[in-house]
mmCIF file of N, CA and C in Angstrom:
data_model
loop_
_atom_site.group_PDB
_atom_site.id
_atom_site.type_symbol
_atom_site.label_atom_id
_atom_site.label_comp_id
_atom_site.label_asym_id
_atom_site.label_seq_id
_atom_site.Cartn_x
_atom_site.Cartn_y
_atom_site.Cartn_z
ATOM 1 N N UNK W 140 0.611 -0.977 0.527
ATOM 2 C CA UNK W 140 0.078 -0.394 0.045
ATOM 3 C C UNK W 140 1.021 1.594 -0.036
ATOM 4 N N UNK W 141 0.574 2.097 -0.859
ATOM 5 C CA UNK W 141 1.528 3.531 -0.791
ATOM 6 C C UNK W 141 0.888 4.405 0.106
ATOM 7 N N UNK W 142 1.470 5.012 0.674
ATOM 8 C CA UNK W 142 2.307 6.252 1.517
ATOM 9 C C UNK W 142 1.416 7.525 0.929
ATOM 10 N N UNK W 143 0.180 8.092 1.963
ATOM 11 C CA UNK W 143 -0.315 8.924 0.647
ATOM 12 C C UNK W 143 1.040 10.362 1.754
ATOM 13 N N UNK W 144 0.492 11.072 0.235
ATOM 14 C CA UNK W 144 1.806 12.641 0.282
ATOM 15 C C UNK W 144 0.714 13.284 0.340
ATOM 16 N N UNK W 145 1.233 14.167 1.374
ATOM 17 C CA UNK W 145 0.696 16.064 1.757
ATOM 18 C C UNK W 145 2.361 17.068 1.340
ATOM 19 N N UNK W 146 1.793 17.846 0.244
ATOM 20 C CA UNK W 146 2.449 18.840 -0.437
ATOM 21 C C UNK W 146 2.002 20.458 0.747
ATOM 22 N N UNK W 147 3.264 20.026 1.837
ATOM 23 C CA UNK W 147 3.434 21.264 3.003
ATOM 24 C C UNK W 147 4.178 22.994 1.787
ATOM 25 N N UNK W 148 3.430 24.291 2.328
ATOM 26 C CA UNK W 148 3.264 25.361 1.411
ATOM 27 C C UNK W 148 4.243 25.899 2.571
ATOM 28 N N UNK W 149 5.362 26.542 2.959
ATOM 29 C CA UNK W 149 5.740 27.577 4.039
ATOM 30 C C UNK W 149 6.858 27.604 3.903
ATOM 31 N N UNK W 150 7.260 28.991 3.871
ATOM 32 C CA UNK W 150 8.161 29.000 3.927
ATOM 33 C C UNK W 150 9.421 29.079 4.566
ATOM 34 N N UNK W 151 8.774 28.820 6.419
ATOM 35 C CA UNK W 151 10.127 28.321 7.448
ATOM 36 C C UNK W 151 10.358 26.967 7.123
ATOM 37 N N UNK W 152 11.962 26.920 7.298
ATOM 38 C CA UNK W 152 11.325 25.675 7.199
ATOM 39 C C UNK W 152 11.909 24.485 8.740
ATOM 40 N N UNK W 153 11.533 25.367 9.211
ATOM 41 C CA UNK W 153 11.382 24.510 10.865
ATOM 42 C C UNK W 153 9.370 24.365 10.804
ATOM 43 N N UNK W 154 8.725 24.362 10.297
ATOM 44 C CA UNK W 154 7.181 23.743 9.784
ATOM 45 C C UNK W 154 7.997 22.172 9.402
ATOM 46 N N UNK W 155 8.733 22.310 8.552
ATOM 47 C CA UNK W 155 8.667 21.198 7.659
ATOM 48 C C UNK W 155 9.675 19.752 8.628
ATOM 49 N N UNK W 156 10.417 20.691 8.999
ATOM 50 C CA UNK W 156 10.974 19.134 10.196
ATOM 51 C C UNK W 156 9.890 19.073 11.354
ATOM 52 N N UNK W 157 8.855 19.890 11.496
ATOM 53 C CA UNK W 157 7.870 19.317 12.311
ATOM 54 C C UNK W 157 6.816 18.299 12.073
ATOM 55 N N UNK W 158 7.054 19.231 10.799
ATOM 56 C CA UNK W 158 5.544 17.899 10.007
ATOM 57 C C UNK W 158 5.997 17.092 9.420
ATOM 58 N N UNK W 159 7.526 16.556 9.346
ATOM 59 C CA UNK W 159 8.330 15.803 9.501
ATOM 60 C C UNK W 159 7.489 14.309 10.374
ATOM 61 N N UNK W 160 8.054 14.894 11.421
ATOM 62 C CA UNK W 160 8.028 14.776 12.821
ATOM 63 C C UNK W 160 6.935 13.819 13.196
ATOM 64 N N UNK W 161 6.089 15.186 12.956
ATOM 65 C CA UNK W 161 4.326 14.632 13.360
ATOM 66 C C UNK W 161 4.234 14.014 12.465
ATOM 67 N N UNK W 162 4.231 13.799 11.050
ATOM 68 C CA UNK W 162 3.912 12.549 10.380
ATOM 69 C C UNK W 162 4.617 11.073 10.106
ATOM 70 N N UNK W 163 5.957 11.401 10.640
ATOM 71 C CA UNK W 163 7.098 10.304 10.652
ATOM 72 C C UNK W 163 6.556 8.951 9.002
ATOM 73 N N UNK W 164 7.022 8.046 9.079
ATOM 74 C CA UNK W 164 6.664 6.811 7.990
ATOM 75 C C UNK W 164 4.918 7.052 7.785
ATOM 76 N N UNK W 165 4.508 7.846 8.283
ATOM 77 C CA UNK W 165 2.654 7.494 7.549
ATOM 78 C C UNK W 165 2.571 7.997 6.234
ATOM 79 N N UNK W 166 3.143 9.185 6.295
ATOM 80 C CA UNK W 166 2.833 10.469 4.821
ATOM 81 C C UNK W 166 4.210 10.325 4.220
ATOM 82 N N UNK W 167 4.338 10.777 3.109
ATOM 83 C CA UNK W 167 5.463 10.831 2.462
ATOM 84 C C UNK W 167 5.188 12.694 1.753
ATOM 85 N N UNK W 168 6.392 13.466 2.994
ATOM 86 C CA UNK W 168 5.701 15.651 2.461
ATOM 87 C C UNK W 168 6.703 15.863 1.379
ATOM 88 N N UNK W 169 6.574 16.260 0.948
ATOM 89 C CA UNK W 169 6.907 16.992 -0.157
ATOM 90 C C UNK W 169 6.899 19.013 0.115
ATOM 91 N N UNK W 170 8.177 20.287 1.058
ATOM 92 C CA UNK W 170 8.088 21.010 0.795
ATOM 93 C C UNK W 170 8.648 21.792 -0.311
ATOM 94 N N UNK W 171 7.710 23.262 -0.214
ATOM 95 C CA UNK W 171 8.361 24.168 -1.609
ATOM 96 C C UNK W 171 7.942 25.347 -0.167
ATOM 97 N N UNK W 172 8.218 26.501 -0.799
ATOM 98 C CA UNK W 172 8.101 27.870 -0.205
ATOM 99 C C UNK W 172 7.351 28.771 -0.850
ATOM 100 N N UNK W 173 7.022 28.726 -2.004
ATOM 101 C CA UNK W 173 6.689 30.100 -2.486
ATOM 102 C C UNK W 173 5.603 29.089 -3.268
ATOM 103 N N UNK W 174 4.022 29.339 -3.687
ATOM 104 C CA UNK W 174 3.072 29.018 -4.813
ATOM 105 C C UNK W 174 3.656 29.004 -6.175
ATOM 106 N N UNK W 175 4.796 29.156 -6.861
ATOM 107 C CA UNK W 175 4.931 28.980 -7.894
ATOM 108 C C UNK W 175 5.340 27.714 -7.766
ATOM 109 N N UNK W 176 6.082 27.068 -7.183
ATOM 110 C CA UNK W 176 6.450 25.685 -6.705
ATOM 111 C C UNK W 176 5.318 25.244 -6.392
ATOM 112 N N UNK W 177 4.647 26.119 -5.477
ATOM 113 C CA UNK W 177 3.004 24.673 -5.424
ATOM 114 C C UNK W 177 2.373 24.425 -6.511
ATOM 115 N N UNK W 178 2.398 26.116 -6.994
ATOM 116 C CA UNK W 178 1.538 25.191 -8.576
ATOM 117 C C UNK W 178 2.698 24.520 -9.324
ATOM 118 N N UNK W 179 3.478 24.379 -9.850
ATOM 119 C CA UNK W 179 3.909 23.594 -10.361
ATOM 120 C C UNK W 179 4.247 21.354 -8.931
ATOM 121 N N UNK W 180 3.957 21.989 -8.637
ATOM 122 C CA UNK W 180 3.480 20.547 -7.363
ATOM 123 C C UNK W 180 2.813 20.402 -7.635
ATOM 124 N N UNK W 181 1.438 20.855 -7.928
ATOM 125 C CA UNK W 181 0.365 20.286 -7.368
ATOM 126 C C UNK W 181 -0.119 20.148 -9.711
ATOM 127 N N UNK W 182 0.520 20.355 -10.184
ATOM 128 C CA UNK W 182 0.323 19.948 -11.470
ATOM 129 C C UNK W 182 1.396 18.582 -12.199
ATOM 130 N N UNK W 183 2.401 19.165 -11.502
ATOM 131 C CA UNK W 183 3.073 17.938 -11.947
ATOM 132 C C UNK W 183 2.835 16.402 -10.827
ATOM 133 N N UNK W 184 2.692 16.100 -9.627
ATOM 134 C CA UNK W 184 1.409 14.881 -9.239
ATOM 135 C C UNK W 184 0.470 15.231 -8.344
ATOM 136 N N UNK W 185 -0.388 15.707 -8.076
ATOM 137 C CA UNK W 185 -0.896 16.054 -6.705
ATOM 138 C C UNK W 185 -1.129 14.873 -5.835
ATOM 139 N N UNK W 186 -1.158 15.980 -4.575
ATOM 140 C CA UNK W 186 -0.646 15.286 -3.465
ATOM 141 C C UNK W 186 -2.709 14.776 -2.969
ATOM 142 N N UNK W 187 -2.641 13.899 -1.724
ATOM 143 C CA UNK W 187 -3.393 13.534 -1.024
ATOM 144 C C UNK W 187 -4.431 14.756 -0.309
ATOM 145 N N UNK W 188 -3.090 15.931 0.445
ATOM 146 C CA UNK W 188 -3.832 17.062 1.478
ATOM 147 C C UNK W 188 -2.792 18.073 0.942
ATOM 148 N N UNK W 189 -3.230 19.060 0.924
ATOM 149 C CA UNK W 189 -2.019 20.506 1.051
ATOM 150 C C UNK W 189 -1.557 21.243 2.138
ATOM 151 N N UNK W 190 -1.429 21.536 2.461
ATOM 152 C CA UNK W 190 -1.078 21.701 4.197
ATOM 153 C C UNK W 190 0.095 23.148 3.956
ATOM 154 N N UNK W 191 -0.879 24.422 3.433
ATOM 155 C CA UNK W 191 -0.463 25.656 3.266
ATOM 156 C C UNK W 191 -0.559 26.778 4.660
ATOM 157 N N UNK W 192 0.168 26.796 4.566
ATOM 158 C CA UNK W 192 0.535 29.009 5.084
ATOM 159 C C UNK W 192 -0.337 29.763 5.595
ATOM 160 N N UNK W 193 -0.498 30.835 5.837
ATOM 161 C CA UNK W 193 -1.030 31.527 5.076
ATOM 162 C C UNK W 193 -0.208 32.810 4.337
ATOM 163 N N UNK W 194 0.686 33.108 5.106
ATOM 164 C CA UNK W 194 1.847 33.941 4.971
ATOM 165 C C UNK W 194 2.591 33.247 4.498
ATOM 166 N N UNK W 195 2.832 33.456 3.436
ATOM 167 C CA UNK W 195 4.957 33.374 2.428
ATOM 168 C C UNK W 195 4.993 34.733 1.915
ATOM 169 N N UNK W 196 6.048 34.887 2.958
ATOM 170 C CA UNK W 196 6.868 35.690 2.952
ATOM 171 C C UNK W 196 5.930 36.809 2.407
ATOM 172 N N UNK W 197 6.328 37.246 1.252
ATOM 173 C CA UNK W 197 5.806 38.063 0.154
ATOM 174 C C UNK W 197 4.390 37.938 -0.769
ATOM 175 N N UNK W 198 3.820 36.395 -0.274
ATOM 176 C CA UNK W 198 3.066 36.514 -0.982
ATOM 177 C C UNK W 198 1.616 35.716 -0.175
ATOM 178 N N UNK W 199 0.716 35.857 -0.507
ATOM 179 C CA UNK W 199 -0.738 35.358 0.243
ATOM 180 C C UNK W 199 -1.433 33.973 -0.057
ATOM 181 N N UNK W 200 -0.802 33.029 1.051
ATOM 182 C CA UNK W 200 -1.345 31.102 0.884
ATOM 183 C C UNK W 200 -2.637 31.181 0.365
ATOM 184 N N UNK W 201 -4.073 32.474 0.731
ATOM 185 C CA UNK W 201 -5.032 32.377 0.832
ATOM 186 C C UNK W 201 -5.462 32.018 -1.350
ATOM 187 N N UNK W 202 -4.361 32.593 -1.990
ATOM 188 C CA UNK W 202 -4.006 32.519 -3.329
ATOM 189 C C UNK W 202 -4.654 31.528 -4.568
ATOM 190 N N UNK W 203 -3.040 30.780 -2.917
ATOM 191 C CA UNK W 203 -3.403 28.969 -3.663
ATOM 192 C C UNK W 203 -4.430 28.345 -3.173
ATOM 193 N N UNK W 204 -5.251 28.739 -2.042
ATOM 194 C CA UNK W 204 -6.538 28.385 -1.809
ATOM 195 C C UNK W 204 -7.633 28.604 -3.118
ATOM 196 N N UNK W 205 -7.445 29.173 -3.259
ATOM 197 C CA UNK W 205 -8.828 29.984 -4.697
ATOM 198 C C UNK W 205 -8.267 29.110 -5.605
ATOM 199 N N UNK W 206 -6.663 28.675 -6.420
ATOM 200 C CA UNK W 206 -6.829 28.396 -7.088
ATOM 201 C C UNK W 206 -6.608 26.894 -6.890
ATOM 202 N N UNK W 207 -6.129 26.669 -6.254
ATOM 203 C CA UNK W 207 -6.838 25.148 -5.859
ATOM 204 C C UNK W 207 -8.157 24.525 -6.496
ATOM 205 N N UNK W 208 -9.242 25.780 -5.821
ATOM 206 C CA UNK W 208 -10.810 25.717 -5.685
ATOM 207 C C UNK W 208 -11.025 24.872 -7.540
ATOM 208 N N UNK W 209 -10.295 26.376 -7.961
ATOM 209 C CA UNK W 209 -11.256 27.013 -9.602
ATOM 210 C C UNK W 209 -10.564 25.701 -10.052
ATOM 211 N N UNK W 210 -9.731 25.069 -10.235
ATOM 212 C CA UNK W 210 -9.251 24.258 -11.117
ATOM 213 C C UNK W 210 -10.354 21.988 -10.710
ATOM 214 N N UNK W 211 -11.279 22.300 -11.992
ATOM 215 C CA UNK W 211 -11.395 20.966 -11.424
ATOM 216 C C UNK W 211 -10.505 19.984 -11.550
ATOM 217 N N UNK W 212 -9.503 19.530 -11.637
ATOM 218 C CA UNK W 212 -8.417 18.240 -11.836
ATOM 219 C C UNK W 212 -8.286 18.553 -9.813
ATOM 220 N N UNK W 213 -8.534 19.842 -9.064
ATOM 221 C CA UNK W 213 -8.015 18.981 -7.599
ATOM 222 C C UNK W 213 -9.380 19.693 -6.902
ATOM 223 N N UNK W 214 -10.054 20.071 -7.301
ATOM 224 C CA UNK W 214 -11.135 20.408 -6.446
ATOM 225 C C UNK W 214 -11.514 19.834 -5.090
ATOM 226 N N UNK W 215 -11.781 18.313 -5.216
ATOM 227 C CA UNK W 215 -11.358 17.542 -4.392
ATOM 228 C C UNK W 215 -10.213 17.161 -3.285
ATOM 229 N N UNK W 216 -9.494 18.621 -3.383
ATOM 230 C CA UNK W 216 -8.009 17.941 -3.048
ATOM 231 C C UNK W 216 -8.440 18.548 -1.365
ATOM 232 N N UNK W 217 -7.805 17.916 -0.372
ATOM 233 C CA UNK W 217 -8.346 18.649 1.169
ATOM 234 C C UNK W 217 -6.905 20.283 1.364
ATOM 235 N N UNK W 218 -7.251 20.576 1.900
ATOM 236 C CA UNK W 218 -6.676 21.791 2.092
ATOM 237 C C UNK W 218 -6.802 22.448 3.322
ATOM 238 N N UNK W 219 -5.637 22.254 4.164
ATOM 239 C CA UNK W 219 -5.905 22.688 5.567
ATOM 240 C C UNK W 219 -4.219 24.031 5.678
ATOM 241 N N UNK W 220 -4.946 24.899 6.388
ATOM 242 C CA UNK W 220 -4.412 26.355 6.292
ATOM 243 C C UNK W 220 -3.759 26.299 7.950
ATOM 244 N N UNK W 221 -1.960 26.646 8.094
ATOM 245 C CA UNK W 221 -1.003 26.477 9.252
ATOM 246 C C UNK W 221 -0.614 27.350 9.539
ATOM 247 N N UNK W 222 -1.331 27.949 10.549
ATOM 248 C CA UNK W 222 -0.760 29.543 10.409
ATOM 249 C C UNK W 222 -0.492 30.075 11.731
ATOM 250 N N UNK W 223 0.569 30.150 11.328
ATOM 251 C CA UNK W 223 0.243 31.731 13.013
ATOM 252 C C UNK W 223 -1.051 33.118 13.425
ATOM 253 N N UNK W 224 -1.300 32.854 11.750
ATOM 254 C CA UNK W 224 -2.794 34.382 12.215
ATOM 255 C C UNK W 224 -3.933 34.040 12.590
ATOM 256 N N UNK W 225 -4.405 33.823 13.834
ATOM 257 C CA UNK W 225 -5.131 33.093 14.759
ATOM 258 C C UNK W 225 -6.331 34.206 15.185
ATOM 259 N N UNK W 226 -6.859 35.229 14.528
ATOM 260 C CA UNK W 226 -7.797 36.055 14.517
ATOM 261 C C UNK W 226 -9.484 34.998 14.201
ATOM 262 N N UNK W 227 -10.093 35.355 13.948
ATOM 263 C CA UNK W 227 -11.965 35.358 13.911
ATOM 264 C C UNK W 227 -11.654 35.142 12.134
ATOM 265 N N UNK W 228 -11.399 36.723 12.080
ATOM 266 C CA UNK W 228 -11.121 37.101 11.146
ATOM 267 C C UNK W 228 -10.213 36.178 9.544
ATOM 268 N N UNK W 229 -9.207 36.056 10.236
ATOM 269 C CA UNK W 229 -7.954 35.095 9.664
ATOM 270 C C UNK W 229 -8.552 33.943 8.945
ATOM 271 N N UNK W 230 -9.481 33.206 10.469
ATOM 272 C CA UNK W 230 -9.605 31.943 10.498
ATOM 273 C C UNK W 230 -11.637 31.516 8.992
ATOM 274 N N UNK W 231 -12.034 32.752 8.870
ATOM 275 C CA UNK W 231 -12.733 33.266 8.592
ATOM 276 C C UNK W 231 -12.513 32.863 6.831
ATOM 277 N N UNK W 232 -11.301 34.372 6.246
ATOM 278 C CA UNK W 232 -10.793 34.430 5.020
ATOM 279 C C UNK W 232 -10.415 33.254 4.661
ATOM 280 N N UNK W 233 -9.767 32.454 5.360
ATOM 281 C CA UNK W 233 -9.332 31.070 5.078
ATOM 282 C C UNK W 233 -10.493 30.173 4.496
ATOM 283 N N UNK W 234 -11.223 30.181 4.858
ATOM 284 C CA UNK W 234 -12.625 28.875 4.779
ATOM 285 C C UNK W 234 -13.127 28.974 3.494
ATOM 286 N N UNK W 235 -13.563 30.775 3.065
ATOM 287 C CA UNK W 235 -13.699 31.396 2.630
ATOM 288 C C UNK W 235 -13.403 31.275 1.207
ATOM 289 N N UNK W 236 -11.960 31.033 1.265
ATOM 290 C CA UNK W 236 -10.765 31.308 -0.021
ATOM 291 C C UNK W 236 -10.562 29.119 -0.532
ATOM 292 N N UNK W 237 -11.117 28.480 0.340
ATOM 293 C CA UNK W 237 -11.649 27.563 -0.037
ATOM 294 C C UNK W 237 -10.834 26.673 0.892
ATOM 295 N N UNK W 238 -10.333 26.820 2.396
ATOM 296 C CA UNK W 238 -9.798 26.283 2.854
ATOM 297 C C UNK W 238 -10.598 25.477 3.761
ATOM 298 N N UNK W 239 -10.124 23.506 4.349
ATOM 299 C CA UNK W 239 -11.478 22.566 4.674
ATOM 300 C C UNK W 239 -10.558 22.740 5.929
ATOM 301 N N UNK W 240 -9.744 23.153 6.529
ATOM 302 C CA UNK W 240 -9.860 23.250 8.009
ATOM 303 C C UNK W 240 -8.642 24.795 8.525
ATOM 304 N N UNK W 241 -8.308 24.572 9.674
ATOM 305 C CA UNK W 241 -7.266 26.087 10.005
ATOM 306 C C UNK W 241 -6.698 25.410 11.150
ATOM 307 N N UNK W 242 -5.440 25.583 11.229
ATOM 308 C CA UNK W 242 -4.877 24.782 12.600
ATOM 309 C C UNK W 242 -3.291 26.094 12.947
ATOM 310 N N UNK W 243 -3.963 26.222 13.571
ATOM 311 C CA UNK W 243 -2.528 27.624 14.227
ATOM 312 C C UNK W 243 -1.373 27.300 15.107
ATOM 313 N N UNK W 244 -0.398 28.261 14.150
ATOM 314 C CA UNK W 244 0.970 28.073 14.968
ATOM 315 C C UNK W 244 1.231 28.696 15.923
ATOM 316 N N UNK W 245 1.976 28.000 16.984
ATOM 317 C CA UNK W 245 3.111 26.785 17.302
ATOM 318 C C UNK W 245 1.492 25.846 17.434
ATOM 319 N N UNK W 246 1.378 24.453 16.752
ATOM 320 C CA UNK W 246 0.498 23.328 16.752
ATOM 321 C C UNK W 246 0.824 22.231 17.625
ATOM 322 N N UNK W 247 0.197 21.732 18.049
ATOM 323 C CA UNK W 247 0.373 20.126 19.013
ATOM 324 C C UNK W 247 0.519 19.302 17.614
ATOM 325 N N UNK W 248 1.840 18.668 17.573
ATOM 326 C CA UNK W 248 2.070 17.517 16.858
ATOM 327 C C UNK W 248 -0.007 16.242 16.212
ATOM 328 N N UNK W 249 0.318 15.908 17.867
ATOM 329 C CA UNK W 249 -0.952 15.036 17.126
ATOM 330 C C UNK W 249 -2.603 15.466 17.086
ATOM 331 N N UNK W 250 -2.460 16.853 17.697
ATOM 332 C CA UNK W 250 -3.340 17.620 17.309
ATOM 333 C C UNK W 250 -3.699 17.717 15.987
ATOM 334 N N UNK W 251 -2.428 18.036 14.997
ATOM 335 C CA UNK W 251 -2.294 18.558 13.315
ATOM 336 C C UNK W 251 -2.477 16.782 12.778
ATOM 337 N N UNK W 252 -2.726 15.822 13.302
ATOM 338 C CA UNK W 252 -1.946 14.746 13.074
ATOM 339 C C UNK W 252 -3.216 14.160 12.527
ATOM 340 N N UNK W 253 -4.167 14.636 13.761
ATOM 341 C CA UNK W 253 -5.604 13.801 13.544
ATOM 342 C C UNK W 253 -6.778 14.487 12.745
ATOM 343 N N UNK W 254 -5.788 16.164 12.439
ATOM 344 C CA UNK W 254 -6.812 16.797 11.456
ATOM 345 C C UNK W 254 -6.632 16.304 10.628
ATOM 346 N N UNK W 255 -5.660 15.588 9.911
ATOM 347 C CA UNK W 255 -5.398 15.413 8.539
ATOM 348 C C UNK W 255 -6.149 14.570 8.455
ATOM 349 N N UNK W 256 -5.583 13.434 9.346
ATOM 350 C CA UNK W 256 -6.265 12.146 9.264
ATOM 351 C C UNK W 256 -7.958 12.508 8.791
ATOM 352 N N UNK W 257 -8.260 13.123 9.765
ATOM 353 C CA UNK W 257 -10.318 13.152 9.384
ATOM 354 C C UNK W 257 -10.334 14.305 8.011
ATOM 355 N N UNK W 258 -9.760 15.244 7.750
ATOM 356 C CA UNK W 258 -9.870 15.920 6.436
ATOM 357 C C UNK W 258 -9.166 14.160 5.154
ATOM 358 N N UNK W 259 -8.515 13.524 5.780
ATOM 359 C CA UNK W 259 -8.659 12.703 4.530
ATOM 360 C C UNK W 259 -9.883 12.008 4.569
ATOM 361 N N UNK W 260 -10.396 11.362 5.451
ATOM 362 C CA UNK W 260 -11.429 10.714 5.739
ATOM 363 C C UNK W 260 -12.958 11.669 4.860
ATOM 364 N N UNK W 261 -12.681 12.418 5.090
ATOM 365 C CA UNK W 261 -13.709 13.749 5.519
ATOM 366 C C UNK W 261 -14.323 13.669 3.498
ATOM 367 N N UNK W 262 -12.647 13.785 2.484
ATOM 368 C CA UNK W 262 -12.831 14.332 1.113
ATOM 369 C C UNK W 262 -12.856 12.722 0.339
ATOM 370 N N UNK W 263 -12.568 10.857 1.137
ATOM 371 C CA UNK W 263 -13.005 10.380 0.496
ATOM 372 C C UNK W 263 -14.242 9.604 0.706
ATOM 373 N N UNK W 264 -15.670 9.787 1.441
ATOM 374 C CA UNK W 264 -16.720 10.317 1.757
ATOM 375 C C UNK W 264 -16.798 10.653 -0.076
ATOM 376 N N UNK W 265 -16.652 11.995 0.636
ATOM 377 C CA UNK W 265 -17.197 13.085 -0.251
ATOM 378 C C UNK W 265 -17.007 12.392 -1.742
ATOM 379 N N UNK W 266 -15.545 11.468 -2.083
ATOM 380 C CA UNK W 266 -15.486 11.020 -3.116
ATOM 381 C C UNK W 266 -16.678 9.755 -3.729
ATOM 382 N N UNK W 267 -17.340 9.272 -2.538
ATOM 383 C CA UNK W 267 -17.428 7.825 -3.156
ATOM 384 C C UNK W 267 -19.225 8.838 -3.393
ATOM 385 N N UNK W 268 -19.549 9.526 -2.494
ATOM 386 C CA UNK W 268 -21.106 10.229 -2.794
ATOM 387 C C UNK W 268 -20.814 10.736 -4.249
ATOM 388 N N UNK W 269 -20.397 11.129 -4.838
ATOM 389 C CA UNK W 269 -19.895 12.183 -5.322
ATOM 390 C C UNK W 269 -20.056 11.320 -6.973
ATOM 391 N N UNK W 270 -19.219 10.601 -7.010
ATOM 392 C CA UNK W 270 -19.206 9.025 -8.290
ATOM 393 C C UNK W 270 -20.588 8.886 -8.785
#
């Protein structure tokens, strides 16, 4: 059985290292630091889940949410925002842009892993009902 894949879009190296420790050998993690790299990775080999920081240096991660939701080939891709932005307005903006979940940094590894598994389960069920 193949391991599920995560595409992490975050400009902080520490985020990749922590996510890699959290998911261990359960997932394959690919990390990119920009929206351009993320789009290329999504087109080359869509992951099973997208984990995305809202603020990427001078870029807005919510743009990538909207990009994914506008593409029929990626419309069922689960998107989890992982961000240090923690206000209610930040979360609502993330959900309005197309995110499925929102976890605030710093995050607890077990909580993040549970949210990832939940999103994958929900998306699997959605695919079954739309086939």
